[in-house]
Short mmCIF file of C-alpha atoms and ligand atoms in Angstrom, two decimals:
data_model
loop_
_atom_site.label_atom_id
_atom_site.label_comp_id
_atom_site.label_asym_id
_atom_site.label_seq_id
_atom_site.Cartn_x
_atom_site.Cartn_y
_atom_site.Cartn_z
CA MET B 1 1.58 -42.11 -3.74
CA SER B 2 -0.45 -39.21 -2.42
CA ASP B 3 -0.91 -36.06 -4.42
CA LYS B 4 0.99 -32.93 -3.44
CA VAL B 5 -0.14 -29.54 -2.24
CA VAL B 6 1.95 -26.38 -2.11
CA LEU B 7 0.98 -24.37 0.96
CA ALA B 8 1.80 -20.67 1.34
CA TYR B 9 3.46 -20.87 4.73
CA SER B 10 4.13 -17.97 7.10
CA GLY B 11 5.23 -20.03 10.06
CA GLY B 12 2.35 -18.74 12.14
CA LEU B 13 -0.18 -20.81 14.04
CA ASP B 14 -2.82 -21.16 11.32
CA THR B 15 -0.51 -22.25 8.53
CA SER B 16 1.31 -24.66 10.86
CA VAL B 17 -1.96 -26.28 11.87
CA ALA B 18 -2.95 -26.31 8.19
CA ILE B 19 -0.05 -28.68 7.42
CA ARG B 20 -1.42 -31.34 9.72
CA TRP B 21 -5.02 -30.64 8.80
CA LEU B 22 -4.37 -30.97 5.04
CA LYS B 23 -2.71 -34.33 5.63
CA GLU B 24 -5.59 -35.60 7.79
CA LYS B 25 -8.45 -34.29 5.73
CA TYR B 26 -7.15 -34.65 2.17
CA ASN B 27 -4.24 -37.08 2.55
CA LEU B 28 -1.90 -34.81 0.64
CA ASP B 29 1.87 -34.48 0.87
CA ILE B 30 2.57 -30.95 1.96
CA ILE B 31 5.26 -28.77 0.46
CA THR B 32 5.46 -25.42 2.20
CA LEU B 33 6.51 -22.25 0.44
CA THR B 34 7.63 -19.30 2.52
CA VAL B 35 8.18 -16.11 0.58
CA ASP B 36 10.69 -13.62 1.91
CA VAL B 37 9.24 -10.20 1.07
CA GLY B 38 11.40 -8.44 3.62
CA ASN B 39 9.54 -9.50 6.72
CA GLU B 40 12.79 -9.96 8.63
CA ARG B 41 12.47 -13.33 10.22
CA ASP B 42 14.57 -16.36 10.82
CA PHE B 43 13.66 -18.27 7.71
CA SER B 44 15.60 -21.39 8.62
CA ALA B 45 13.60 -21.60 11.85
CA VAL B 46 10.42 -21.25 9.79
CA GLN B 47 11.64 -24.07 7.56
CA GLN B 48 12.38 -26.31 10.56
CA LYS B 49 8.97 -25.59 11.97
CA ALA B 50 7.26 -26.58 8.72
CA LEU B 51 9.10 -29.91 8.69
CA LYS B 52 8.35 -30.48 12.37
CA SER B 53 4.68 -29.81 11.71
CA GLY B 54 4.66 -32.52 9.05
CA ALA B 55 5.68 -30.98 5.72
CA VAL B 56 7.61 -33.27 3.35
CA LYS B 57 9.53 -30.33 1.97
CA ALA B 58 9.94 -26.74 3.14
CA LEU B 59 10.96 -24.14 0.58
CA VAL B 60 11.93 -20.52 1.14
CA ARG B 61 12.16 -18.06 -1.74
CA ASP B 62 13.89 -14.73 -1.39
CA ALA B 63 11.55 -12.47 -3.36
CA LYS B 64 12.60 -9.10 -1.98
CA GLU B 65 14.03 -7.78 -5.23
CA LEU B 66 11.11 -9.03 -7.30
CA PHE B 67 8.76 -7.46 -4.80
CA VAL B 68 10.45 -4.09 -5.02
CA ASP B 69 11.00 -4.03 -8.78
CA TYR B 70 7.71 -5.46 -10.02
CA PHE B 71 5.28 -4.50 -7.27
CA ILE B 72 6.36 -1.76 -4.86
CA PHE B 73 8.05 0.66 -7.23
CA PRO B 74 5.42 0.48 -9.99
CA ALA B 75 2.77 1.14 -7.31
CA LEU B 76 4.83 4.08 -6.06
CA GLN B 77 5.12 5.48 -9.60
CA ALA B 78 1.34 5.20 -9.80
CA ASP B 79 0.91 6.92 -6.40
CA ALA B 80 -1.33 4.01 -5.41
CA ILE B 81 -2.89 4.59 -1.99
CA TYR B 82 -6.14 2.82 -1.11
CA GLU B 83 -8.86 5.15 0.14
CA GLY B 84 -6.31 7.90 0.52
CA GLN B 85 -4.69 6.09 3.46
CA TYR B 86 -3.29 2.61 2.89
CA PRO B 87 -0.06 2.17 0.89
CA LEU B 88 -1.12 -1.42 0.10
CA ALA B 89 1.79 -3.37 1.61
CA THR B 90 -0.13 -6.59 2.21
CA ALA B 91 -2.20 -6.26 -0.94
CA LEU B 92 0.90 -5.87 -3.15
CA SER B 93 2.58 -8.98 -1.79
CA ARG B 94 -0.28 -11.36 -2.58
CA PRO B 95 -0.07 -11.50 -6.36
CA LEU B 96 3.67 -12.15 -6.06
CA MET B 97 2.97 -15.01 -3.66
CA ALA B 98 0.30 -16.35 -5.99
CA LYS B 99 2.84 -16.34 -8.83
CA LEU B 100 5.48 -18.16 -6.77
CA LEU B 101 2.93 -20.71 -5.52
CA VAL B 102 2.02 -21.48 -9.10
CA ASP B 103 5.69 -21.74 -10.14
CA VAL B 104 6.45 -24.19 -7.34
CA ALA B 105 3.31 -26.21 -8.00
CA LEU B 106 4.44 -26.67 -11.61
CA GLU B 107 8.03 -27.52 -10.61
CA GLU B 108 6.89 -30.01 -8.00
CA GLU B 109 4.04 -31.42 -10.08
CA ALA B 110 1.50 -30.60 -7.42
CA SER B 111 -2.12 -30.28 -8.46
CA VAL B 112 -3.24 -28.32 -5.41
CA VAL B 113 -2.21 -25.08 -3.72
CA ALA B 114 -3.35 -23.82 -0.32
CA HIS B 115 -3.24 -20.65 1.74
CA GLY B 116 -4.05 -19.79 5.35
CA CYS B 117 -6.58 -16.99 4.80
CA THR B 118 -9.99 -16.94 6.39
CA GLY B 119 -13.20 -16.34 4.49
CA LYS B 120 -13.67 -12.77 5.70
CA GLY B 121 -10.72 -10.98 4.23
CA ASN B 122 -9.28 -9.63 1.03
CA ASP B 123 -6.25 -11.89 0.95
CA GLN B 124 -8.19 -15.04 0.03
CA VAL B 125 -9.52 -13.16 -2.99
CA ARG B 126 -6.09 -11.91 -4.03
CA PHE B 127 -4.50 -15.36 -3.75
CA GLU B 128 -7.22 -17.21 -5.53
CA VAL B 129 -7.96 -14.75 -8.30
CA GLY B 130 -4.19 -14.62 -8.92
CA VAL B 131 -3.73 -18.40 -8.98
CA ASN B 132 -6.77 -18.84 -11.21
CA ALA B 133 -5.42 -16.28 -13.66
CA LEU B 134 -2.00 -17.94 -13.87
CA ALA B 135 -2.94 -21.62 -13.64
CA PRO B 136 -6.66 -22.22 -13.99
CA GLY B 137 -6.19 -25.98 -13.64
CA LEU B 138 -4.86 -25.86 -10.09
CA LYS B 139 -7.16 -26.76 -7.25
CA ILE B 140 -7.17 -24.36 -4.30
CA ILE B 141 -7.82 -25.27 -0.67
CA ALA B 142 -8.24 -22.71 2.11
CA PRO B 143 -8.07 -24.71 5.37
CA ALA B 144 -8.78 -21.81 7.73
CA ARG B 145 -11.93 -21.07 5.76
CA GLU B 146 -13.06 -24.68 5.92
CA TRP B 147 -12.16 -25.98 9.33
CA GLY B 148 -14.43 -23.74 11.37
CA MET B 149 -12.18 -23.73 14.45
CA THR B 150 -11.98 -20.78 16.83
CA ARG B 151 -8.59 -19.49 17.82
CA GLU B 152 -8.73 -21.50 21.07
CA GLU B 153 -9.63 -24.64 19.17
CA THR B 154 -6.80 -24.04 16.73
CA ILE B 155 -4.37 -23.77 19.64
CA SER B 156 -5.57 -27.01 21.23
CA TYR B 157 -5.42 -28.72 17.83
CA ALA B 158 -1.79 -27.60 17.63
CA GLU B 159 -1.06 -28.86 21.12
CA ARG B 160 -2.70 -32.18 20.42
CA TYR B 161 -0.37 -32.81 17.49
CA SER B 162 2.68 -31.18 19.14
CA ILE B 163 2.79 -28.41 16.60
CA PRO B 164 4.89 -25.68 18.16
CA VAL B 165 2.61 -22.79 19.17
CA PRO B 166 4.54 -19.55 18.82
CA ILE B 167 4.71 -17.17 21.77
CA THR B 168 3.05 -14.69 19.44
CA ALA B 169 -0.10 -16.82 19.45
CA ALA B 170 -0.62 -15.04 22.76
CA SER B 171 -0.59 -11.74 20.89
CA PRO B 172 -4.13 -10.57 20.35
CA TYR B 173 -3.26 -9.05 16.98
CA SER B 174 -3.19 -10.41 13.47
CA ILE B 175 -0.09 -9.03 11.81
CA ASP B 176 1.25 -9.10 8.28
CA GLU B 177 4.63 -7.60 7.44
CA ASN B 178 6.79 -6.87 4.46
CA LEU B 179 9.22 -4.21 3.24
CA TRP B 180 6.42 -1.79 2.33
CA GLY B 181 4.66 -1.91 5.69
CA ARG B 182 3.05 -3.68 8.61
CA SER B 183 -0.69 -4.36 8.83
CA ILE B 184 -2.21 -4.90 12.26
CA GLU B 185 -5.77 -6.03 13.00
CA CYS B 186 -7.93 -7.62 15.73
CA GLY B 187 -7.99 -7.44 19.52
CA VAL B 188 -8.80 -4.08 21.03
CA LEU B 189 -8.36 -2.49 17.58
CA GLU B 190 -11.80 -3.81 16.66
CA ASP B 191 -13.23 -0.97 18.76
CA PRO B 192 -12.92 1.99 16.41
CA TRP B 193 -13.11 4.41 19.34
CA ALA B 194 -10.17 2.83 21.19
CA GLU B 195 -6.81 4.46 20.59
CA PRO B 196 -4.31 1.85 19.39
CA PRO B 197 -2.18 0.80 22.36
CA GLU B 198 1.57 1.40 22.01
CA ASP B 199 2.27 -2.34 21.78
CA VAL B 200 0.78 -2.61 18.29
CA PHE B 201 3.63 -0.53 16.92
CA THR B 202 7.10 -1.95 16.43
CA TRP B 203 8.57 0.03 13.54
CA THR B 204 7.76 3.53 14.71
CA LYS B 205 8.67 5.47 17.85
CA PRO B 206 5.77 7.16 19.60
CA PRO B 207 5.81 10.62 17.98
CA ASP B 208 5.91 12.37 21.38
CA LYS B 209 9.03 10.39 22.30
CA ALA B 210 10.74 10.93 18.96
CA PRO B 211 13.78 13.23 18.81
CA ASP B 212 13.16 16.96 19.29
CA LYS B 213 15.55 17.72 16.46
CA PRO B 214 14.30 17.12 12.92
CA SER B 215 16.15 15.00 10.36
CA TYR B 216 16.37 16.14 6.79
CA VAL B 217 16.51 13.46 4.11
CA GLU B 218 17.16 13.96 0.41
CA ILE B 219 15.63 11.35 -1.85
CA GLY B 220 16.89 11.06 -5.41
CA PHE B 221 14.47 9.75 -8.06
CA ASP B 222 15.17 8.48 -11.55
CA GLN B 223 12.02 8.34 -13.71
CA GLY B 224 9.84 7.98 -10.65
CA ILE B 225 12.02 5.31 -9.01
CA PRO B 226 13.87 6.23 -5.81
CA VAL B 227 17.57 5.53 -6.31
CA ALA B 228 19.49 7.53 -3.71
CA ILE B 229 19.37 8.80 -0.15
CA ASP B 230 21.38 11.89 0.68
CA GLY B 231 23.28 11.56 -2.56
CA GLN B 232 24.23 7.94 -2.00
CA GLN B 233 23.00 5.52 -4.67
CA MET B 234 21.23 2.48 -3.23
CA ASP B 235 19.41 -0.60 -4.45
CA GLY B 236 15.66 -0.57 -3.82
CA VAL B 237 15.62 -3.05 -0.95
CA SER B 238 18.33 -1.21 1.01
CA LEU B 239 16.77 2.16 0.28
CA ILE B 240 13.36 1.12 1.62
CA ARG B 241 14.94 -0.48 4.68
CA ARG B 242 16.98 2.63 5.39
CA LEU B 243 13.93 4.87 5.13
CA ASN B 244 11.87 2.58 7.35
CA GLU B 245 14.53 3.08 10.03
CA LEU B 246 15.04 6.80 9.53
CA ALA B 247 11.38 7.73 9.39
CA GLY B 248 10.32 5.16 11.99
CA GLU B 249 12.77 6.74 14.43
CA HIS B 250 10.83 10.00 14.03
CA GLY B 251 7.47 8.31 14.51
CA VAL B 252 6.49 8.79 10.87
CA GLY B 253 4.18 6.32 9.13
CA ARG B 254 1.40 5.41 11.57
CA ILE B 255 -1.97 5.02 9.89
CA ASP B 256 -5.35 4.38 11.53
CA HIS B 257 -8.10 3.71 9.03
CA ILE B 258 -11.63 2.38 8.78
CA GLU B 259 -11.29 0.47 5.57
CA ASN B 260 -13.80 -0.88 3.06
CA ARG B 261 -12.93 -4.50 2.39
CA LEU B 262 -13.83 -6.07 -0.91
CA VAL B 263 -16.08 -8.56 0.88
CA GLY B 264 -18.33 -5.77 2.13
CA ILE B 265 -17.00 -5.36 5.67
CA LYS B 266 -15.73 -2.13 7.15
CA SER B 267 -12.71 -2.94 9.27
CA ARG B 268 -10.39 -0.99 11.52
CA GLU B 269 -6.85 -1.24 10.23
CA ILE B 270 -3.63 -0.01 11.72
CA TYR B 271 -0.60 0.30 9.49
CA GLU B 272 3.00 1.22 10.01
CA ALA B 273 4.63 2.24 6.77
CA PRO B 274 7.40 4.76 7.36
CA ALA B 275 9.23 4.35 4.06
CA ALA B 276 6.04 4.15 2.04
CA VAL B 277 4.62 7.33 3.57
CA VAL B 278 7.83 9.27 2.94
CA LEU B 279 8.35 7.97 -0.59
CA LEU B 280 4.76 8.48 -1.69
CA GLN B 281 4.85 12.04 -0.43
CA ALA B 282 8.22 12.79 -2.00
CA HIS B 283 7.19 11.22 -5.30
CA LEU B 284 4.02 13.31 -5.47
CA ALA B 285 6.09 16.43 -4.78
CA LEU B 286 8.42 15.65 -7.67
CA GLU B 287 5.49 15.00 -9.97
CA ALA B 288 3.95 18.32 -8.97
CA MET B 289 7.08 19.92 -10.37
CA THR B 290 7.63 17.84 -13.50
CA LEU B 291 4.15 17.00 -14.79
CA ALA B 292 1.78 19.46 -16.44
CA LYS B 293 -1.48 20.32 -14.70
CA ASP B 294 -3.58 18.14 -16.98
CA GLN B 295 -1.22 15.20 -16.61
CA LEU B 296 -1.47 15.53 -12.83
CA ARG B 297 -5.25 15.69 -12.91
CA PHE B 298 -5.50 12.64 -15.12
CA LYS B 299 -2.89 10.75 -13.15
CA GLN B 300 -4.87 11.22 -9.93
CA LYS B 301 -7.74 9.33 -11.51
CA VAL B 302 -5.39 6.60 -12.67
CA ALA B 303 -3.91 6.41 -9.15
CA GLN B 304 -7.27 5.67 -7.67
CA GLU B 305 -8.09 2.99 -10.25
CA TYR B 306 -4.65 1.51 -9.75
CA ALA B 307 -5.02 1.37 -5.97
CA ASP B 308 -8.45 -0.22 -6.26
CA LEU B 309 -7.29 -2.91 -8.64
CA ILE B 310 -4.36 -3.81 -6.38
CA TYR B 311 -6.62 -3.90 -3.34
CA ASN B 312 -9.28 -5.91 -5.14
CA GLY B 313 -6.95 -8.65 -6.35
CA LEU B 314 -6.97 -7.70 -10.03
CA TRP B 315 -3.20 -7.60 -10.54
CA PHE B 316 -3.09 -10.09 -13.40
CA THR B 317 -5.46 -8.27 -15.73
CA SER B 318 -5.27 -6.36 -18.97
CA LEU B 319 -6.63 -3.25 -17.28
CA HIS B 320 -3.62 -3.35 -15.02
CA GLN B 321 -1.26 -3.81 -17.95
CA ASP B 322 -2.81 -0.83 -19.71
CA LEU B 323 -2.66 1.43 -16.66
CA ALA B 324 0.91 0.34 -15.89
CA THR B 325 1.95 1.31 -19.41
CA TYR B 326 0.46 4.74 -18.95
CA VAL B 327 2.07 5.18 -15.55
CA ARG B 328 5.51 4.18 -16.82
CA SER B 329 5.23 6.61 -19.71
CA SER B 330 4.18 9.40 -17.35
CA GLN B 331 7.41 9.03 -15.38
CA ARG B 332 9.92 9.91 -18.09
CA PHE B 333 10.74 13.34 -16.63
CA VAL B 334 10.06 12.50 -12.97
CA THR B 335 13.76 12.66 -12.16
CA GLY B 336 15.23 14.84 -9.45
CA THR B 337 15.63 15.25 -5.72
CA VAL B 338 13.14 15.89 -2.95
CA ARG B 339 14.08 17.07 0.51
CA VAL B 340 11.87 16.02 3.39
CA LYS B 341 11.86 17.01 7.04
CA LEU B 342 11.02 14.35 9.62
CA LEU B 343 9.86 15.55 13.00
CA LYS B 344 7.70 14.02 15.72
CA GLY B 345 5.47 11.90 13.53
CA SER B 346 5.32 14.29 10.61
CA CYS B 347 6.99 14.18 7.24
CA ARG B 348 6.98 17.40 5.26
CA VAL B 349 8.41 18.12 1.86
CA VAL B 350 10.57 21.23 2.21
CA GLY B 351 12.44 21.30 -1.09
CA ARG B 352 12.51 19.84 -4.57
CA LYS B 353 14.61 20.17 -7.72
CA ALA B 354 14.52 18.51 -11.12
CA PRO B 355 16.48 18.91 -14.36
CA LYS B 356 13.24 18.93 -16.38
CA SER B 357 11.26 21.01 -13.90
CA LEU B 358 8.28 22.92 -15.29
CA TYR B 359 8.58 25.49 -12.52
CA SER B 360 9.78 28.71 -14.11
CA PHE B 361 11.22 31.33 -11.81
CA GLY B 362 10.87 33.97 -14.51
CA LEU B 363 7.14 33.35 -14.74
CA ALA B 364 6.51 32.95 -11.02
CA THR B 365 8.53 35.76 -9.47
CA TYR B 366 7.08 39.00 -8.16
CA ASP B 367 10.56 40.47 -8.09
CA ARG B 368 12.93 41.70 -10.74
CA GLY B 369 13.32 39.35 -13.66
CA ASP B 370 9.58 38.92 -14.08
CA GLU B 371 8.91 37.57 -17.57
CA PHE B 372 5.15 37.24 -17.27
CA ASP B 373 3.32 39.65 -19.59
CA GLN B 374 0.63 41.07 -17.31
CA SER B 375 -0.85 43.14 -20.13
CA ALA B 376 -2.09 39.88 -21.69
CA SER B 377 -4.27 39.07 -18.67
CA PRO B 378 -7.28 41.36 -19.38
CA GLY B 379 -7.75 39.71 -22.80
CA PHE B 380 -7.43 36.26 -21.24
CA ILE B 381 -9.98 37.08 -18.55
CA HIS B 382 -12.35 38.53 -21.14
CA ILE B 383 -12.44 35.30 -23.13
CA TRP B 384 -12.28 32.94 -20.12
CA GLY B 385 -15.25 34.69 -18.50
CA LEU B 386 -17.27 35.13 -21.69
CA PRO B 387 -19.59 32.11 -21.23
CA VAL B 388 -20.08 33.01 -17.56
CA LYS B 389 -21.11 36.54 -18.44
CA THR B 390 -23.40 35.39 -21.23
CA GLN B 391 -25.20 32.91 -19.04
CA ALA B 392 -25.52 35.29 -16.12
CA GLN B 393 -27.16 37.87 -18.38
CA VAL B 394 -29.58 35.52 -20.06
CA GLN B 395 -30.49 33.24 -17.17
CA LEU B 396 -30.18 35.63 -14.22
CA ILE B 397 -27.96 33.38 -12.14
CA GLY B 398 -28.94 33.46 -8.47
CA GLU B 399 -32.15 35.34 -9.06
CA ALA B 400 -34.18 33.13 -11.30
CA GLU B 401 -36.90 31.28 -9.48
CA GLY B 402 -35.92 27.79 -8.34
CA SER B 403 -32.23 28.44 -8.82
CA LEU B 404 -29.84 26.94 -6.36
CA SER B 405 -28.75 29.15 -3.52
CA ILE B 406 -25.17 29.82 -4.36
CA MET B 407 -25.39 33.39 -3.17
CA PRO B 408 -26.28 34.82 0.22
CA PRO B 409 -29.41 36.98 0.19
CA LYS B 410 -29.08 40.76 -0.13
CA ARG B 411 -28.25 42.30 3.23
CA PRO B 412 -31.58 42.81 5.03
CA GLU B 413 -32.60 46.45 5.59
CA LYS B 414 -31.77 47.58 9.13
CA GLU B 415 -34.99 47.79 11.14
CA GLY B 416 -36.27 51.13 12.46
CA LYS B 417 -34.56 53.17 9.76
N1 LIG V 1 -6.56 -4.80 5.32
C1 LIG V 1 -5.31 -5.00 4.67
C2 LIG V 1 -5.53 -5.58 3.31
O1 LIG V 1 -6.54 -6.13 3.03
C3 LIG V 1 -4.35 -5.79 5.49
C4 LIG V 1 -4.64 -7.24 5.69
C5 LIG V 1 -3.66 -7.77 6.66
N2 LIG V 1 -3.70 -9.16 6.83
C6 LIG V 1 -3.45 -9.73 8.02
N3 LIG V 1 -3.39 -11.02 8.08
N4 LIG V 1 -3.30 -9.03 9.10
O2 LIG V 1 -4.68 -5.48 2.49
#
């Protein structure tokens, strides 16, 4: 009896060819695992295709709820955005897939797992670091990294073994999709000067063709988790789907980024992430109202660490556990409603309210009802500025020789006077 391999299977060309290739090269029985993370496809067709391509068993796991509850929403609470641009849709799905691959390998008594990533990307790292963390004994094979075939060669390999080549193999783009966003690479996008052609986008209307009238959306949060749209309570999966539609209709969520991959390459990435863009913005707005200044400052640093560790495949680590604990604790008063305005590709926060808001009208107002004691300010300024004054007097800031030029020179004397 041959040994078994569990292959992470998308139904695309590479993973379909991988089924045949794994059989030929390693004489393994192939069990495919397709994970439904909200990528809206016909999963029974994917299953059929796996079997047709030579798999002995084709499994599909609906992981949408797990994805939202354990990956997307914690990342939203953390405000995790890689390099200030990428909401991490693909990156977040990989550790979940690694976990499910390991689960199935144990259930099916397979000693090998496989994935379809090449050797140039981040996804291979995320899969393998994840699998190694969860089941260090499993062997990992990455066919597309080993076989050294070009895209053309892969297509003729498929034809040779009557593996159905999807129409989309004609598409010049490499696409990955889930509830949190769409990632698009390759083709003309590899020229960073070339504007992305309209055909790369499928979730978002071109902003200039979006409706002239704005839509207002009210998002209700409970401890940093979005739970309602326009007052209607919704489960996470439905809420994200709804926002993808609403915001996509207004052309919101297109991202064009030159990204630093973990493997040292800069790559041009296009993303469509309407719901993620809206929710991240709304969540930050609610935090601005419910967290103290120092909490916000500290949380920004955590957000960057958090985004980096997701991007870099370090999901299953103690550092992550520690940061996640902090993030969860930080969210206890991040409850309330944020109102956003969607118009022609833009999403703007136009209102926010929260039961535990730190915004005090009495302190902020310039009108009647002002509770701020302005007579306390001179004393505050005296003490706040004391070290500045002391240093300026002793060390002649701006005049001492060799000091940095933080001050324009004295106005030159007008000539002829
Ligand atoms: N650059 C993104 C990341 O590393 C997206 C990768 C998308 N993968 C793909 N097969 N198109 O997370």
